PDB file of C-alpha atoms in Angstrom:
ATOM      1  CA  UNK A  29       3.078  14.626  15.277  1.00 77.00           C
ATOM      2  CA  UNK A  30       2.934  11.418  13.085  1.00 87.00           C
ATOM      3  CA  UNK A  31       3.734   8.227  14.512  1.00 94.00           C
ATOM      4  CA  UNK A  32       4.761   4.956  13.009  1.00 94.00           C
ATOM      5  CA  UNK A  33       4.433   1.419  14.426  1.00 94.00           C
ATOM      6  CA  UNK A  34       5.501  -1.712  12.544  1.00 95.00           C
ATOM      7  CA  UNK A  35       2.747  -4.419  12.727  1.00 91.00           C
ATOM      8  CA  UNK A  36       0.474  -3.653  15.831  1.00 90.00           C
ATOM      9  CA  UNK A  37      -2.502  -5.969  13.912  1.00 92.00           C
ATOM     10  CA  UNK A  38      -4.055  -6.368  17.174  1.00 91.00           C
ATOM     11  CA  UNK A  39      -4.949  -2.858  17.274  1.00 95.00           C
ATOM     12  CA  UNK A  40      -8.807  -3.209  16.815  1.00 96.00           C
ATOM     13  CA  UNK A  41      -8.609  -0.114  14.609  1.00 96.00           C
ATOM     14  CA  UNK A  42      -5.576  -0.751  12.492  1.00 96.00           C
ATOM     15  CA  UNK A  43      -7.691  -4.438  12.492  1.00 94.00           C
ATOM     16  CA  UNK A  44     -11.274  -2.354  11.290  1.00 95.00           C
ATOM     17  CA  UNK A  45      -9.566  -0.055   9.016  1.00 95.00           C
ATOM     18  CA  UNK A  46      -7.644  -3.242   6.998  1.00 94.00           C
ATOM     19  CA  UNK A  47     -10.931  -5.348   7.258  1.00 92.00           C
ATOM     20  CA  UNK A  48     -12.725  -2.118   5.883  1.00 93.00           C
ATOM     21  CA  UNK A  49     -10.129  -1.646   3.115  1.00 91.00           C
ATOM     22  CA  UNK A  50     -10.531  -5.812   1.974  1.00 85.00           C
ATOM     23  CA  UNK A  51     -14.281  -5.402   2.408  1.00 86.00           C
ATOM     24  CA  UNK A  52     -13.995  -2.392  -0.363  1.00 86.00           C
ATOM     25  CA  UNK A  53     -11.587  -3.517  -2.678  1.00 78.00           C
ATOM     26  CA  UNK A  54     -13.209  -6.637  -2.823  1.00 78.00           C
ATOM     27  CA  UNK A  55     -16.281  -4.931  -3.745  1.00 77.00           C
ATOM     28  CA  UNK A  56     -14.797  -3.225  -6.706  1.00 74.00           C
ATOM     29  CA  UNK A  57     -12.732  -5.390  -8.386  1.00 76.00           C
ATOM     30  CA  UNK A  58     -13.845  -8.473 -10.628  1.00 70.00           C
ATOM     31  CA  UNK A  59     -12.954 -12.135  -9.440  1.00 76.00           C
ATOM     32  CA  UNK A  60      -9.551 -13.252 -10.583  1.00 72.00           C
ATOM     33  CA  UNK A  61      -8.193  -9.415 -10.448  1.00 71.00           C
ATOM     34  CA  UNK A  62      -8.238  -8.468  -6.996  1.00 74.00           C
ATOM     35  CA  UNK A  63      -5.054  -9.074  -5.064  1.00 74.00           C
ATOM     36  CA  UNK A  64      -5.352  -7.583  -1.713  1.00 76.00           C
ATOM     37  CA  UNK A  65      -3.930  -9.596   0.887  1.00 81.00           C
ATOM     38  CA  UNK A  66      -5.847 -10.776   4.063  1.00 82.00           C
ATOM     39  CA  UNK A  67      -4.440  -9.799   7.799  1.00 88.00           C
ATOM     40  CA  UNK A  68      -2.682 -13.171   7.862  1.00 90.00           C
ATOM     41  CA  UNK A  69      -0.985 -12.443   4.102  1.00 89.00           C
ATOM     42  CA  UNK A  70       0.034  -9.386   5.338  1.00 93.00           C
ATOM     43  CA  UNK A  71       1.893 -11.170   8.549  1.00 93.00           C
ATOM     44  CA  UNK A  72       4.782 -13.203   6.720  1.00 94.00           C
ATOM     45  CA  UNK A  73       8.452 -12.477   6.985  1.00 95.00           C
ATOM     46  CA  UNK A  74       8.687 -11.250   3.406  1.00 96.00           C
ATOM     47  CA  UNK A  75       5.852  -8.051   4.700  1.00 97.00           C
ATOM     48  CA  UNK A  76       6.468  -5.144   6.522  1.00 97.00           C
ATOM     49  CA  UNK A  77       3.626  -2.954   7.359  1.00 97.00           C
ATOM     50  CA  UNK A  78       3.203   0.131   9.216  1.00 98.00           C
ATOM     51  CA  UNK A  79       0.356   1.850  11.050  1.00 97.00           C
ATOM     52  CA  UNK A  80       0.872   5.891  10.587  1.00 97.00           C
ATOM     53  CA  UNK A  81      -0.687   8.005  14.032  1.00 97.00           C
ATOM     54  CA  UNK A  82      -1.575  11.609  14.139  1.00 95.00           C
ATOM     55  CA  UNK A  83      -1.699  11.222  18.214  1.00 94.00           C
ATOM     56  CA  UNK A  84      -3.851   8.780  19.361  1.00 94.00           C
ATOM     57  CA  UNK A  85      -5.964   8.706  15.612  1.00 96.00           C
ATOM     58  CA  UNK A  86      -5.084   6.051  13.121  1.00 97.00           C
ATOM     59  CA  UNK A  87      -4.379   7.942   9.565  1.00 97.00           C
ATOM     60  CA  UNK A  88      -3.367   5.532   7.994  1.00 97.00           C
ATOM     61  CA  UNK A  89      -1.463   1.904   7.008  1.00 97.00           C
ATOM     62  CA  UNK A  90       1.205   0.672   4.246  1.00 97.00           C
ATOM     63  CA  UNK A  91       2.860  -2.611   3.854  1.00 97.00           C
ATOM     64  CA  UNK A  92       6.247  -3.588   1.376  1.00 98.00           C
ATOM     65  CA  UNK A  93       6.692  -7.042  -0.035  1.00 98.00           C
ATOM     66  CA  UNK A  94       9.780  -8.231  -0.658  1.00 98.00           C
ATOM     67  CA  UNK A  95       9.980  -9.539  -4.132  1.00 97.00           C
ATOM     68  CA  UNK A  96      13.512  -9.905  -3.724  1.00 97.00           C
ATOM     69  CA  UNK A  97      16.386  -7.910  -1.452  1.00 96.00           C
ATOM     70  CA  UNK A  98      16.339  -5.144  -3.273  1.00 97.00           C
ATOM     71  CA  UNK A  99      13.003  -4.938  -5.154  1.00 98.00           C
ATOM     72  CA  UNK A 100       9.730  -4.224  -3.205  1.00 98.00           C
ATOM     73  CA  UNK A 101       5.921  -4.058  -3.903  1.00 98.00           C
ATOM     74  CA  UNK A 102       3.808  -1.752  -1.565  1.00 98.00           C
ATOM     75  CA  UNK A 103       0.363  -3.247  -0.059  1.00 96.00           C
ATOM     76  CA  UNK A 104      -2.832  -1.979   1.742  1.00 94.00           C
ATOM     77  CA  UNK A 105      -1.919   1.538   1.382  1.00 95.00           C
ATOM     78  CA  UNK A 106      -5.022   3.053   2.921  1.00 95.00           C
ATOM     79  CA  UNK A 107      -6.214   6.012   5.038  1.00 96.00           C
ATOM     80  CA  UNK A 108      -8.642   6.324   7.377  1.00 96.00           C
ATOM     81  CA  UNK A 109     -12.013   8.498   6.459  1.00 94.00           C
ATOM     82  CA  UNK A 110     -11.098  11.220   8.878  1.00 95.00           C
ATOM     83  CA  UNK A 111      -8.196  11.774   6.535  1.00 95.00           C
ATOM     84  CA  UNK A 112      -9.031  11.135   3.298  1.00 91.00           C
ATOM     85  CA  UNK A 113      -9.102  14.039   0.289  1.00 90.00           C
ATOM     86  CA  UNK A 114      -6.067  16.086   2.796  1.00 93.00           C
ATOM     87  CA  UNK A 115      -3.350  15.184   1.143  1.00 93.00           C
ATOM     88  CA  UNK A 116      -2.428  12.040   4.112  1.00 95.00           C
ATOM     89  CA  UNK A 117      -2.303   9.463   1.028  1.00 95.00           C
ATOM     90  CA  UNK A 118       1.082  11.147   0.379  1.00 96.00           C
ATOM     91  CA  UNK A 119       2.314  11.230   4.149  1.00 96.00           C
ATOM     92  CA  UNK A 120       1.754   7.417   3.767  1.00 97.00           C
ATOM     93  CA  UNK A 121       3.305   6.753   0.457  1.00 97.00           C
ATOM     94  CA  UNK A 122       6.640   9.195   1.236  1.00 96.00           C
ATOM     95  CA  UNK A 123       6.455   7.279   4.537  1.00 97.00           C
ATOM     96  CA  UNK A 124       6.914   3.743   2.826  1.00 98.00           C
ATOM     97  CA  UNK A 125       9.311   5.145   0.398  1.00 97.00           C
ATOM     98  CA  UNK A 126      11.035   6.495   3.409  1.00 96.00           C
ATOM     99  CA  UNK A 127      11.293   2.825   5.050  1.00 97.00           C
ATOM    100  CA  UNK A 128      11.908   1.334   1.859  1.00 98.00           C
ATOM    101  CA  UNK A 129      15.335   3.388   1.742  1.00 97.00           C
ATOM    102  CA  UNK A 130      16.270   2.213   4.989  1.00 96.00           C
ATOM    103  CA  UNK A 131      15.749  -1.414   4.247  1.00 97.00           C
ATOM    104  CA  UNK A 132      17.863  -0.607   1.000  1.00 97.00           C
ATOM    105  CA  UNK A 133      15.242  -1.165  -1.359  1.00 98.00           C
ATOM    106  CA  UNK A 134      16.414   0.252  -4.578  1.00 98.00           C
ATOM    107  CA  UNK A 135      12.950   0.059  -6.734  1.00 98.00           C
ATOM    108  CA  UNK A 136       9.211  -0.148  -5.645  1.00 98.00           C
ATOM    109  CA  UNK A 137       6.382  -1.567  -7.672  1.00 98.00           C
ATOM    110  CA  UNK A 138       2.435  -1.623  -7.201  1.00 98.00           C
ATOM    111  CA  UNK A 139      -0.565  -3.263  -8.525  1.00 96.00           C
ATOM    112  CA  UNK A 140      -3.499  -1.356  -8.636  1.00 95.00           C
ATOM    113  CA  UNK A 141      -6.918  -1.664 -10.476  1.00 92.00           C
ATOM    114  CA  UNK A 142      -7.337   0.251 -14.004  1.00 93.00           C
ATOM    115  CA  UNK A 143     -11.502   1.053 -12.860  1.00 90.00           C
ATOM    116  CA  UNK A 144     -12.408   4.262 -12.243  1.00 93.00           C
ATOM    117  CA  UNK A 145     -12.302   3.530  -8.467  1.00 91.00           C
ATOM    118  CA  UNK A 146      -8.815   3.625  -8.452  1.00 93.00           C
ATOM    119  CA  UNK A 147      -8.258   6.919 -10.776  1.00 95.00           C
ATOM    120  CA  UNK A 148      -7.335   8.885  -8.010  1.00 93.00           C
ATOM    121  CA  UNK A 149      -4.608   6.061  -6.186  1.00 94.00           C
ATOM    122  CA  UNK A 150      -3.320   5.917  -9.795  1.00 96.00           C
ATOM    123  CA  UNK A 151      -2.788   9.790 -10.122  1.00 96.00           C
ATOM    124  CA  UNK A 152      -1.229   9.698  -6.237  1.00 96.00           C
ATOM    125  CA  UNK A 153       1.209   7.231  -7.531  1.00 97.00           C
ATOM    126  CA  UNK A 154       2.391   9.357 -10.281  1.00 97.00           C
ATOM    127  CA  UNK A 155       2.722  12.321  -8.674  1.00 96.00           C
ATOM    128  CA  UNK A 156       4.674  10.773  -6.449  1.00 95.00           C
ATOM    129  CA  UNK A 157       7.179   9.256  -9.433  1.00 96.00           C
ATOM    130  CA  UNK A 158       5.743   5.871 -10.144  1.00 98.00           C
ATOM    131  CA  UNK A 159       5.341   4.920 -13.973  1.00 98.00           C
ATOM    132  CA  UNK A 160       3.234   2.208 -15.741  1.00 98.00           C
ATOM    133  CA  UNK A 161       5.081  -1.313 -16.116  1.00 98.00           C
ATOM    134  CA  UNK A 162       4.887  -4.600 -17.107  1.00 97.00           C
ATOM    135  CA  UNK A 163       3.941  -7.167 -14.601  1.00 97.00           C
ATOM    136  CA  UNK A 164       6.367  -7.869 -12.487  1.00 96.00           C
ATOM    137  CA  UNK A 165       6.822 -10.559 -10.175  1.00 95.00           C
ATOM    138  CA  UNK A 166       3.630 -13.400 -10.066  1.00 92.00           C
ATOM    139  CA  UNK A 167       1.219 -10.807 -11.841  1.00 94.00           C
ATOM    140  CA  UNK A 168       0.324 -11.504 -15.495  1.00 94.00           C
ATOM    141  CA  UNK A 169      -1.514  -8.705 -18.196  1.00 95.00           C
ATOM    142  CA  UNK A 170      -5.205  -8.324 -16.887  1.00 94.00           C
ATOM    143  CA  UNK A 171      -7.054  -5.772 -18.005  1.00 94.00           C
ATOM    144  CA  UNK A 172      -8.251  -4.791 -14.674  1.00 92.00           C
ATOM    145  CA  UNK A 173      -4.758  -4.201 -13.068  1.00 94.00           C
ATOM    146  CA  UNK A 174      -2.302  -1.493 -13.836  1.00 97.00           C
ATOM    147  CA  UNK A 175       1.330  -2.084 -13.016  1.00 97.00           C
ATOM    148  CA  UNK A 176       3.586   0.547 -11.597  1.00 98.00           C
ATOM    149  CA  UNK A 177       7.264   0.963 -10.479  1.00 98.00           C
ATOM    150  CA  UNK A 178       9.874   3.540  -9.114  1.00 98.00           C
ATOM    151  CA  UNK A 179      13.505   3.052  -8.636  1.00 97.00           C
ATOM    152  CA  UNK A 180      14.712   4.641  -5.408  1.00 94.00           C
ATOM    153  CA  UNK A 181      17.822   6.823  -4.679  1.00 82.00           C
ATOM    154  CA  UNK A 182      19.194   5.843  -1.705  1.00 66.00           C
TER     155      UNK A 182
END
């Protein structure tokens, strides 16, 4: 049975599995072009985020940004190894999509890198009805991002 719980960043392994995910994206992406946010930029009002349980098992975490009341941007979408390549990276997305409805959040957008690294996040996204963009919000053209957005029936 899946489990959500807004925030809980003092859970050491909702804390490993974000410093894990910074550690690794980090790692892949050039300087200037990687916009993962730390624990603390994930903590402001304008954040939600979300640690998903399969009983007493972290699978996996999501955040949404506001960029305005009706417009949000997901961030850290990640799941843990245990679940990875079974299908969880959709029970997380449909999850945030999910919460974004509630908070009546009537398009999503993402940034994600344009490497090979991310070819498989990219094709996730767009099965799941996300198209390529233009920046939105603070993000400019970079060759090493690609911008994507959904609008969201309520």
């Amino acid at each position: 049975m899946l489990k959500s719980v807004e925030g809980n960043f003092d859970n050491i392994e909702v804390h490993n599995l974000l410093v894990k995910h910074f550690i690794e994206l980090r790692s892949v992406s050039p300087k200037g072009s990687t916009h993962v946010l730390d624990i603390d930029g994930l903590k402001v009002s304008s954040i939600k985020f979300w640690s998903l349980w399969e009983g007493d098992t972290l699978m996996g975490i999501g955040a949404i940004k506001f960029i305005n009341k009706v417009h949000g941007e997901f961030k850290s979408i990640r799941v843990n190894d245990k679940f990875r390549n079974k299908g969880y990276g959709l029970v997380v997305i449909n999850h945030l999509i999910n919460e974004a409805r509630k908070l009546n959040i009537k398009q999503l957008s993402l940034e994600t890198g344009a490497g090979k690294f991310f070819q498989n996040a990219r094709e996730l996204f767009t099965k799941c009805g996300f198209k390529t963009c233009e920046p939105f919000s603070h993000y400019e053209k970079d060759v090493n991002s690609v911008y994507m957005s959904m609008l969201i029936c309520n």
